[in-house]
Amino acid sequence: MEKHEERSYDPASQKMIKKAIDEDIKIVWDRYDAQKPQCGFGELGICCRICNMGPCRIDPFGEGTEEGVCGASKDTIVARNLVRMIASGAAAHSDHGRDIAHTLLMAAKGEAHDYHLKATDKLARTARIYGIDTKGKLTEKIGEELGEKCLSEFGQQHGELRLIGLAPKKRQEIWRKLGIVPRGIDREIVEIMHRTHMGVDNDYKNIINHGMRAALGDGWGGSMIATELSDILFGAPEPIRATVNLGVLKEDYVNIVVHGHEPTLSDVVTEAVKDPELLSLAKKYGAKGINLAGMCCTANEILMRHGIPSAGNFLQQELAILTGAVELMMVDVQCIMPALSSAANCFHTKLVTTSPKCKFPGVEHIELKEEKALEIAKNIIRLGVENYKKRVKERVSIPKEIKGLVAGFTTENVFRILGGKYRFTVRPLNDAIISGRLRGAAGVVGCCNPNIRHDWAHVSMVKELLKNDVLVVQTGCSAIACAKEGLLTPESAFEYAGAGLREVCEAVGIPPVLHVGSCVDNSRILLILSAVVAEGGLGEDISDLPVAGAAPEWMSEKAISIGFYFVASGVYTIFGTPHPVLGSPNVTNYITNELENIVGGKFAFEEDPIKAAHMMIKHIDLKRKALKLGPAIHQHKKTPALKT
Ligand code: SF4
Ligand code: MSK
């Protein structure tokens, strides 16, 4: 295998990686290689630099220093580092949720005319969950009250987050008994920073238990608020066909790529690109029109609501620029590589930052102001259109690879699709699991990372699960990886699904892999699991369900927070590469073993995606047995794994 093939499983990415090698342009894989060997202390989690008596490190071989200057043990140091990752991940998701709540409030008050409360049904439902009396009230009034209530939960000091009440009763009791129900979203994150300050919490179990509390404040708080309010504000997604991969970029068009996570501006950009004046300007410069594409989770947001194509996932952000065909890349927050500005400098691409939280030196910053979002969006698109003149035709090479997918599944429409028009229920899903046509379900989510062949682990794991009659739900970059392989279409069930899963997909008309959105939309998975419990017949808690989760190519601190809120919600969750905890056998044992008896879920680390898939299947079978369900009806013979 040549270098470009080793680096990515995706043929479109391979072509652009080859182009980078040929033109001696350094991209993420080169920077990764330059970092090797990566710091062993960091990998094991046993370095500490939280006070100025340090930095300190523990000798992993037990021959040198066993404690920091202050006396902190490896258990304390590892646990502190780990929960600080949760704090950062939960903060990122939750700040996203706060921003959406802020925009919703402005829209409701009539201060942001380019936004409207689109999903009024969902608005009323969510308002009622928050105890708001909706009778006889105008939509805007309900929106205002809901926006205020949600915003107040970030700084709430006492009590419990409202959305916690959507978890199964038994689950809520487990959290209450353990004292890990989040009181306020920000409060738990701040408390992580306090507890992990020098000389505070030294009990690794106590530290991690609080980490779970903050992570729950993300999954059942900040992220769930982001999802629910985004649906209200930008429209509740419905299954929608679209396309994915670098081939969505068009040679004769002005290509605009939006990248990041928060859809507040990009949702308006979907309107701005239809502006007749901008379209005629594009034509004046010789382009056939304006082509909008997404990247990472901003892509997922506008893909599921507007059918805007996705140009790719995290590791493709530089590769999109390398096509030489991107006039402008507009970024908001999270997962935006600092290297983008140098990649853009190698081509004619204009990079524009839009959030006050995310600026790059030397890069044009046009800040989103909700009051005049459409005007700002048009100004940004105009820059892209004008930049078309600078495109160097000889440097343009757009890979042809493009695949169709269906995105836009949500908790609500999954109920409707499964139950039919008159029966809003997940009963058919429960029945399919009980009868054994479906073995169980798995959430495969998360990033991509140059430390593992791009997309390969996602695709291999998901194919193995499908073959074994496990329905897969996906978010984030993992969903994009599998979409590029063609797994997110109803037709793919015929090629990849086991007979039982295929039967279910055919009967209901769904793909065997359901794309439920962006990273914050992992909260949708929590709600689907809760609905399955409430439907009955599969136990009383999420931890009773024959389900498992995985993040095979994770890289972000958000993935750690997501992992912890799934584990704390009772889900067995496998990460491809380990958390930086192996320097403490106690912490490792706590999160991969003991936690199961405490919260019902636990972590496992397994790099081989096929092995990991079988660990998930084994777990699903154990849960089936505990529920006294028979084995899955259709057992399939093993087929060879994909080449690494
Ligand atoms: Fe070293 Fe303790 Fe300070 Fe950490 S807190 S840097 S282990 S002295
Ligand atoms: S974008 S957090 S690389 S999934 Fe949500 Fe992808 Fe991971 Fe960012």
XYZ file of C-alpha atoms in Angstrom, residues 114-116 118 233-235 240 256-259 262-276 278-279 290-295 297-310 328 330 332 368 373-381:
62
model
C -33.706 36.264 9.991
C -34.631 33.514 12.443
C -38.067 32.057 13.088
C -40.031 26.876 12.843
C -35.260 27.287 15.521
C -33.962 25.805 12.269
C -36.633 23.171 11.702
C -33.723 13.607 3.407
C -18.365 27.679 -0.501
C -17.601 25.288 2.367
C -18.994 25.870 5.868
C -17.177 24.086 8.678
C -22.876 25.754 15.411
C -25.395 26.120 12.568
C -26.544 29.635 13.478
C -24.835 31.375 10.562
C -24.552 28.449 8.151
C -28.303 27.869 8.314
C -28.763 31.428 7.048
C -26.023 30.873 4.452
C -28.288 28.227 2.871
C -30.596 31.172 2.063
C -27.854 33.619 1.141
C -26.490 31.376 -1.639
C -29.860 31.644 -3.400
C -29.653 35.443 -3.579
C -30.281 36.481 -7.220
C -25.002 37.016 -5.850
C -25.938 34.374 -8.415
C -22.844 29.008 -6.218
C -22.351 25.577 -4.703
C -22.629 25.243 -0.924
C -21.147 22.259 0.899
C -20.506 21.448 4.550
C -17.665 19.947 6.553
C -20.773 18.836 12.113
C -21.838 22.137 10.582
C -22.241 19.926 7.514
C -24.416 17.508 9.450
C -26.638 20.328 10.698
C -27.428 21.759 7.250
C -27.397 18.334 5.620
C -30.203 17.030 7.806
C -32.307 20.166 7.558
C -31.695 21.352 3.999
C -30.088 18.456 2.143
C -26.886 20.493 1.623
C -24.124 18.062 0.568
C -21.269 17.219 2.900
C -14.220 30.359 0.548
C -16.397 29.849 6.494
C -17.560 28.797 13.256
C -22.003 36.777 13.261
C -27.409 37.443 10.040
C -28.606 37.301 6.424
C -26.779 40.498 5.506
C -23.567 39.135 7.050
C -24.041 35.785 5.315
C -24.436 37.537 1.967
C -21.327 39.640 2.568
C -19.338 36.495 3.237
C -20.709 34.722 0.153
